[in-house]
């Protein structure tokens, strides 16, 4: 495992840190590692556990030490060596599991998108529910909808709120009513009617916000990829910096890199 990002200086950081640590020039996947030092960390911990040098998928696992962990548990369970998709499954040991369950259900060999469906059996589930609701055979985007019925839900809620019938992108909005909410808040704030990309922005009112701030900054009308950048005003920035840097036209994976020291302009707010 490579060392954490050398630019990172804050030891009390409570956010998720992601960095590409691969040394393999043919690697097309994202490698993630948690570098937090705070034992009370309540966030998602991700670490790359890949051991197969030919593996091109992301491996995620929860490494939190808190036995009451209520966060998302992800792990790759695919056995197919030619598999290019991300497989996720809940690995919690708690029979009353309240976490997100994801599974790849695609049968189309040419499918390049992630398919998610909620498979939890727990009626008291208070976490994010995802399901693919697309009916368009040429749709290349991810469709998510919130289906929880629990009024005490304190997690991130996603809902498609577009009114545009030809809109093919993901719309996210936080609908939590809990004032002590410490989760990521996302909302679509684009004003461009033909925009095909995902727009995310933190709308929390807590001045000590330690969550991820994301916003789409692409200016290219033909760009179909997700562009993320940290827009926090805190000079001691504790959040994730992500940007798509691929130049390979046949590349279908997301590339992420920490660009915290790179001066960026023309931020779309």
Tab-separated table of C-alpha atoms in Angstrom:
chain	number	residue	atom	x	y	z
A	1	UNK	CA	0.000	0.000	0.000
A	2	UNK	CA	1.383	3.358	-0.939
A	3	UNK	CA	1.686	6.169	1.556
A	4	UNK	CA	-1.144	8.695	1.879
A	5	UNK	CA	-1.143	11.808	-0.230
A	6	UNK	CA	1.923	13.830	0.694
A	7	UNK	CA	-0.049	17.069	0.503
A	8	UNK	CA	-2.222	16.046	3.403
A	9	UNK	CA	-1.207	17.717	6.686
A	10	UNK	CA	-4.214	17.769	9.009
A	11	UNK	CA	-4.125	14.920	11.538
A	12	UNK	CA	-7.659	15.551	12.792
A	13	UNK	CA	-9.169	15.036	9.368
A	14	UNK	CA	-12.542	13.262	9.478
A	15	UNK	CA	-13.209	13.064	5.751
A	16	UNK	CA	-12.742	10.441	3.138
A	17	UNK	CA	-9.413	10.575	1.355
A	18	UNK	CA	-9.032	9.086	-2.071
A	19	UNK	CA	-5.863	8.923	-4.081
A	20	UNK	CA	-4.623	6.919	-7.011
A	21	UNK	CA	-1.789	4.832	-5.585
A	22	UNK	CA	-1.296	2.413	-8.442
A	23	UNK	CA	2.157	2.015	-9.933
A	24	UNK	CA	0.989	-0.189	-12.761
A	25	UNK	CA	0.846	1.829	-15.961
A	26	UNK	CA	-1.872	-0.435	-17.363
A	27	UNK	CA	-4.123	-0.048	-14.330
A	28	UNK	CA	-7.433	1.572	-15.288
A	29	UNK	CA	-9.109	1.555	-11.891
A	30	UNK	CA	-9.423	3.788	-8.879
A	31	UNK	CA	-7.468	2.876	-5.757
A	32	UNK	CA	-8.774	4.258	-2.484
A	33	UNK	CA	-7.299	4.412	0.987
A	34	UNK	CA	-8.417	5.945	4.248
A	35	UNK	CA	-5.809	8.130	5.999
A	36	UNK	CA	-7.825	9.437	8.904
A	37	UNK	CA	-6.271	9.223	12.371
A	38	UNK	CA	-9.373	10.044	14.376
A	39	UNK	CA	-10.681	7.021	16.278
A	40	UNK	CA	-14.180	8.483	16.437
A	41	UNK	CA	-14.401	8.678	12.668
A	42	UNK	CA	-17.954	7.928	11.491
A	43	UNK	CA	-17.258	8.128	7.772
A	44	UNK	CA	-16.866	5.485	5.130
A	45	UNK	CA	-13.477	3.807	5.119
A	46	UNK	CA	-12.222	2.489	1.822
A	47	UNK	CA	-9.009	0.690	1.062
A	48	UNK	CA	-7.715	-1.077	-1.996
A	49	UNK	CA	-7.316	-4.786	-1.299
A	50	UNK	CA	-6.438	-5.888	-4.798
A	51	UNK	CA	-3.813	-8.631	-5.031
A	52	UNK	CA	-4.289	-9.749	-8.621
A	53	UNK	CA	-2.102	-7.594	-10.860
A	54	UNK	CA	-4.424	-8.190	-13.813
A	55	UNK	CA	-7.510	-7.132	-11.885
A	56	UNK	CA	-9.109	-4.003	-13.327
A	57	UNK	CA	-11.907	-3.495	-10.826
A	58	UNK	CA	-12.188	-1.446	-7.665
A	59	UNK	CA	-12.037	-3.324	-4.380
A	60	UNK	CA	-13.596	-1.692	-1.341
A	61	UNK	CA	-13.854	-2.865	2.230
A	62	UNK	CA	-14.866	-1.306	5.516
A	63	UNK	CA	-11.905	-1.071	7.929
A	64	UNK	CA	-13.543	0.867	10.723
A	65	UNK	CA	-12.780	-0.253	14.283
A	66	UNK	CA	-16.178	0.740	15.646
A	67	UNK	CA	-18.213	-2.392	16.342
A	68	UNK	CA	-21.446	-0.434	15.993
A	69	UNK	CA	-20.475	0.676	12.499
A	70	UNK	CA	-23.528	1.743	10.478
A	71	UNK	CA	-21.719	2.732	7.300
A	72	UNK	CA	-21.713	1.244	3.857
A	73	UNK	CA	-19.784	-1.993	3.450
A	74	UNK	CA	-18.529	-2.747	-0.028
A	75	UNK	CA	-16.473	-5.577	-1.413
A	76	UNK	CA	-15.820	-7.032	-4.849
A	77	UNK	CA	-17.233	-10.550	-5.080
A	78	UNK	CA	-16.895	-11.248	-8.779
A	79	UNK	CA	-15.117	-14.474	-9.726
A	80	UNK	CA	-14.984	-13.750	-13.432
A	81	UNK	CA	-11.433	-12.843	-14.433
A	82	UNK	CA	-12.672	-10.959	-17.480
A	83	UNK	CA	-15.214	-8.982	-15.488
A	84	UNK	CA	-14.847	-5.224	-16.015
A	85	UNK	CA	-17.718	-4.148	-13.763
A	86	UNK	CA	-17.880	-3.243	-10.123
A	87	UNK	CA	-19.584	-5.831	-7.900
A	88	UNK	CA	-20.732	-4.727	-4.471
A	89	UNK	CA	-22.242	-6.663	-1.620
A	90	UNK	CA	-22.988	-5.995	2.003
A	91	UNK	CA	-20.565	-7.838	4.310
A	92	UNK	CA	-21.894	-6.682	7.647
A	93	UNK	CA	-22.376	-9.321	10.340
A	94	UNK	CA	-25.386	-7.595	11.876
A	95	UNK	CA	-28.587	-9.475	11.048
A	96	UNK	CA	-30.564	-6.221	11.319
A	97	UNK	CA	-28.379	-4.742	8.590
A	98	UNK	CA	-29.357	-1.158	7.754
A	99	UNK	CA	-26.770	-0.526	5.061
A	100	UNK	CA	-26.873	-0.121	1.329
A	101	UNK	CA	-26.964	-3.291	-0.742
A	102	UNK	CA	-25.664	-3.069	-4.279
A	103	UNK	CA	-25.368	-5.715	-6.940
A	104	UNK	CA	-24.594	-5.708	-10.626
A	105	UNK	CA	-27.609	-7.117	-12.460
A	106	UNK	CA	-26.646	-6.388	-16.027
A	107	UNK	CA	-26.872	-9.212	-18.550
A	108	UNK	CA	-25.705	-7.181	-21.509
A	109	UNK	CA	-22.103	-7.981	-22.387
A	110	UNK	CA	-21.644	-4.590	-24.021
A	111	UNK	CA	-23.005	-2.693	-21.026
A	112	UNK	CA	-20.468	-0.146	-19.722
A	113	UNK	CA	-22.590	1.330	-16.927
A	114	UNK	CA	-23.095	0.475	-13.292
A	115	UNK	CA	-26.400	-1.146	-12.405
A	116	UNK	CA	-27.596	-0.853	-8.818
A	117	UNK	CA	-30.577	-2.361	-7.090
A	118	UNK	CA	-31.666	-2.459	-3.485
A	119	UNK	CA	-31.848	-6.029	-2.165
A	120	UNK	CA	-32.202	-5.517	1.565
A	121	UNK	CA	-34.832	-7.560	3.366
A	122	UNK	CA	-34.924	-5.372	6.499
A	123	UNK	CA	-38.196	-3.473	6.811
A	124	UNK	CA	-36.558	-1.030	9.229
A	125	UNK	CA	-33.811	-0.107	6.748
A	126	UNK	CA	-32.960	3.589	7.094
A	127	UNK	CA	-30.268	3.859	4.446
A	128	UNK	CA	-30.089	4.890	0.856
A	129	UNK	CA	-32.014	2.734	-1.583
A	130	UNK	CA	-30.882	2.642	-5.192
A	131	UNK	CA	-32.632	1.075	-8.133
A	132	UNK	CA	-32.192	1.289	-11.882
A	133	UNK	CA	-35.415	2.731	-13.283
A	134	UNK	CA	-34.337	3.428	-16.833
A	135	UNK	CA	-36.531	2.197	-19.659
A	136	UNK	CA	-34.500	3.711	-22.444
A	137	UNK	CA	-32.435	1.041	-24.164
A	138	UNK	CA	-29.748	3.520	-25.219
A	139	UNK	CA	-29.538	5.222	-21.824
A	140	UNK	CA	-25.921	5.351	-20.595
A	141	UNK	CA	-26.511	7.088	-17.262
A	142	UNK	CA	-27.174	5.933	-13.752
A	143	UNK	CA	-30.716	6.308	-12.454
A	144	UNK	CA	-31.291	6.466	-8.723
A	145	UNK	CA	-34.433	6.940	-6.694
A	146	UNK	CA	-35.123	7.093	-2.988
A	147	UNK	CA	-37.661	4.504	-1.859
A	148	UNK	CA	-37.330	4.557	1.907
A	149	UNK	CA	-40.487	5.060	3.946
A	150	UNK	CA	-38.803	5.690	7.288
A	151	UNK	CA	-39.442	9.192	8.624
A	152	UNK	CA	-36.491	8.917	11.000
A	153	UNK	CA	-34.018	8.367	8.172
A	154	UNK	CA	-30.819	10.337	8.810
A	155	UNK	CA	-28.862	9.317	5.729
A	156	UNK	CA	-28.415	10.761	2.288
A	157	UNK	CA	-31.597	10.799	0.246
A	158	UNK	CA	-31.449	10.762	-3.527
A	159	UNK	CA	-34.355	11.497	-5.794
A	160	UNK	CA	-34.766	12.245	-9.481
A	161	UNK	CA	-36.474	15.637	-9.571
A	162	UNK	CA	-36.018	16.593	-13.187
A	163	UNK	CA	-39.014	17.805	-15.165
A	164	UNK	CA	-37.258	17.495	-18.485
A	165	UNK	CA	-38.446	14.372	-20.287
A	166	UNK	CA	-35.224	14.003	-22.265
A	167	UNK	CA	-32.966	14.389	-19.245
A	168	UNK	CA	-30.742	11.323	-18.894
A	169	UNK	CA	-28.599	12.302	-15.927
A	170	UNK	CA	-28.671	11.783	-12.219
A	171	UNK	CA	-30.391	14.330	-10.001
A	172	UNK	CA	-29.622	14.333	-6.304
A	173	UNK	CA	-31.071	16.334	-3.467
A	174	UNK	CA	-30.830	16.079	0.293
A	175	UNK	CA	-34.214	15.849	2.007
A	176	UNK	CA	-33.070	15.093	5.520
A	177	UNK	CA	-34.906	16.983	8.262
A	178	UNK	CA	-32.395	16.211	10.987
A	179	UNK	CA	-30.535	19.369	12.021
A	180	UNK	CA	-27.646	17.328	13.364
A	181	UNK	CA	-27.165	15.637	9.997
A	182	UNK	CA	-23.456	14.998	9.369
A	183	UNK	CA	-23.803	13.365	5.966
A	184	UNK	CA	-23.056	14.585	2.496
A	185	UNK	CA	-25.594	17.011	1.079
A	186	UNK	CA	-26.026	17.003	-2.680
A	187	UNK	CA	-28.214	19.069	-4.940
A	188	UNK	CA	-28.438	19.640	-8.678
A	189	UNK	CA	-27.825	23.346	-9.315
A	190	UNK	CA	-27.252	23.439	-13.043
A	191	UNK	CA	-28.977	26.159	-15.049
A	192	UNK	CA	-28.097	24.737	-18.441
A	193	UNK	CA	-31.059	22.867	-19.913
A	194	UNK	CA	-28.907	20.707	-22.182
A	195	UNK	CA	-26.411	19.837	-19.469
A	196	UNK	CA	-25.781	16.087	-19.396
A	197	UNK	CA	-23.450	15.934	-16.391
A	198	UNK	CA	-23.948	15.459	-12.687
A	199	UNK	CA	-23.844	18.588	-10.546
A	200	UNK	CA	-23.209	18.257	-6.843
A	201	UNK	CA	-22.873	20.912	-4.176
A	202	UNK	CA	-22.733	20.896	-0.411
A	203	UNK	CA	-25.670	22.781	1.094
A	204	UNK	CA	-25.066	22.084	4.750
A	205	UNK	CA	-25.482	25.019	7.136
A	206	UNK	CA	-22.837	23.803	9.562
A	207	UNK	CA	-19.828	26.120	9.407
A	208	UNK	CA	-17.572	23.352	10.649
A	209	UNK	CA	-18.617	21.152	7.741
A	210	UNK	CA	-16.174	18.306	7.229
A	211	UNK	CA	-17.894	16.649	4.276
A	212	UNK	CA	-17.116	16.341	0.624
A	213	UNK	CA	-17.861	19.289	-1.643
A	214	UNK	CA	-18.358	18.505	-5.301
A	215	UNK	CA	-19.256	20.600	-8.301
A	216	UNK	CA	-19.221	20.120	-12.045
A	217	UNK	CA	-16.770	22.527	-13.736
A	218	UNK	CA	-16.703	21.179	-17.263
A	219	UNK	CA	-17.178	23.694	-20.076
A	220	UNK	CA	-17.208	21.224	-22.914
A	221	UNK	CA	-20.658	20.700	-24.376
A	222	UNK	CA	-19.691	17.271	-25.690
A	223	UNK	CA	-18.272	16.121	-22.382
A	224	UNK	CA	-20.193	13.194	-20.879
A	225	UNK	CA	-17.940	12.480	-17.904
A	226	UNK	CA	-18.291	13.440	-14.283
A	227	UNK	CA	-16.014	16.264	-13.182
A	228	UNK	CA	-15.582	16.883	-9.486
A	229	UNK	CA	-13.681	19.563	-7.624
A	230	UNK	CA	-13.431	20.719	-4.052
A	231	UNK	CA	-15.003	24.170	-3.626
A	232	UNK	CA	-14.471	24.606	0.088
A	233	UNK	CA	-13.331	28.058	1.215
A	234	UNK	CA	-11.233	26.688	4.047
A	235	UNK	CA	-7.551	27.086	3.265
A	236	UNK	CA	-6.805	24.000	5.327
A	237	UNK	CA	-8.998	22.019	2.949
A	238	UNK	CA	-9.882	18.612	4.367
A	239	UNK	CA	-11.966	17.265	1.492
A	240	UNK	CA	-11.592	15.097	-1.525
A	241	UNK	CA	-10.317	16.489	-4.805
A	242	UNK	CA	-11.339	14.569	-7.861
A	243	UNK	CA	-11.030	15.221	-11.558
A	244	UNK	CA	-11.343	13.143	-14.707
A	245	UNK	CA	-7.915	13.146	-16.384
A	246	UNK	CA	-8.300	10.348	-18.904
A	247	UNK	CA	-7.277	11.098	-22.472
A	248	UNK	CA	-7.866	7.648	-23.859
A	249	UNK	CA	-10.977	7.670	-26.033
A	250	UNK	CA	-11.550	3.961	-25.403
A	251	UNK	CA	-11.234	4.292	-21.645
A	252	UNK	CA	-14.453	3.607	-19.739
A	253	UNK	CA	-13.234	4.080	-16.182
A	254	UNK	CA	-13.166	7.027	-13.867
A	255	UNK	CA	-9.752	8.513	-13.199
A	256	UNK	CA	-9.250	10.494	-10.018
A	257	UNK	CA	-6.337	12.559	-8.794
A	258	UNK	CA	-5.702	14.960	-5.956
A	259	UNK	CA	-5.418	18.452	-7.437
A	260	UNK	CA	-5.429	20.405	-4.197
A	261	UNK	CA	-2.379	22.456	-5.161
A	262	UNK	CA	-3.502	23.143	-8.696
A	263	UNK	CA	-5.003	26.580	-9.256
A	264	UNK	CA	-8.397	26.149	-10.889
A	265	UNK	CA	-10.498	28.829	-12.519
A	266	UNK	CA	-13.907	29.154	-14.100
A	267	UNK	CA	-15.584	27.211	-11.341
A	268	UNK	CA	-19.276	26.826	-12.054
A	269	UNK	CA	-21.205	27.861	-8.963
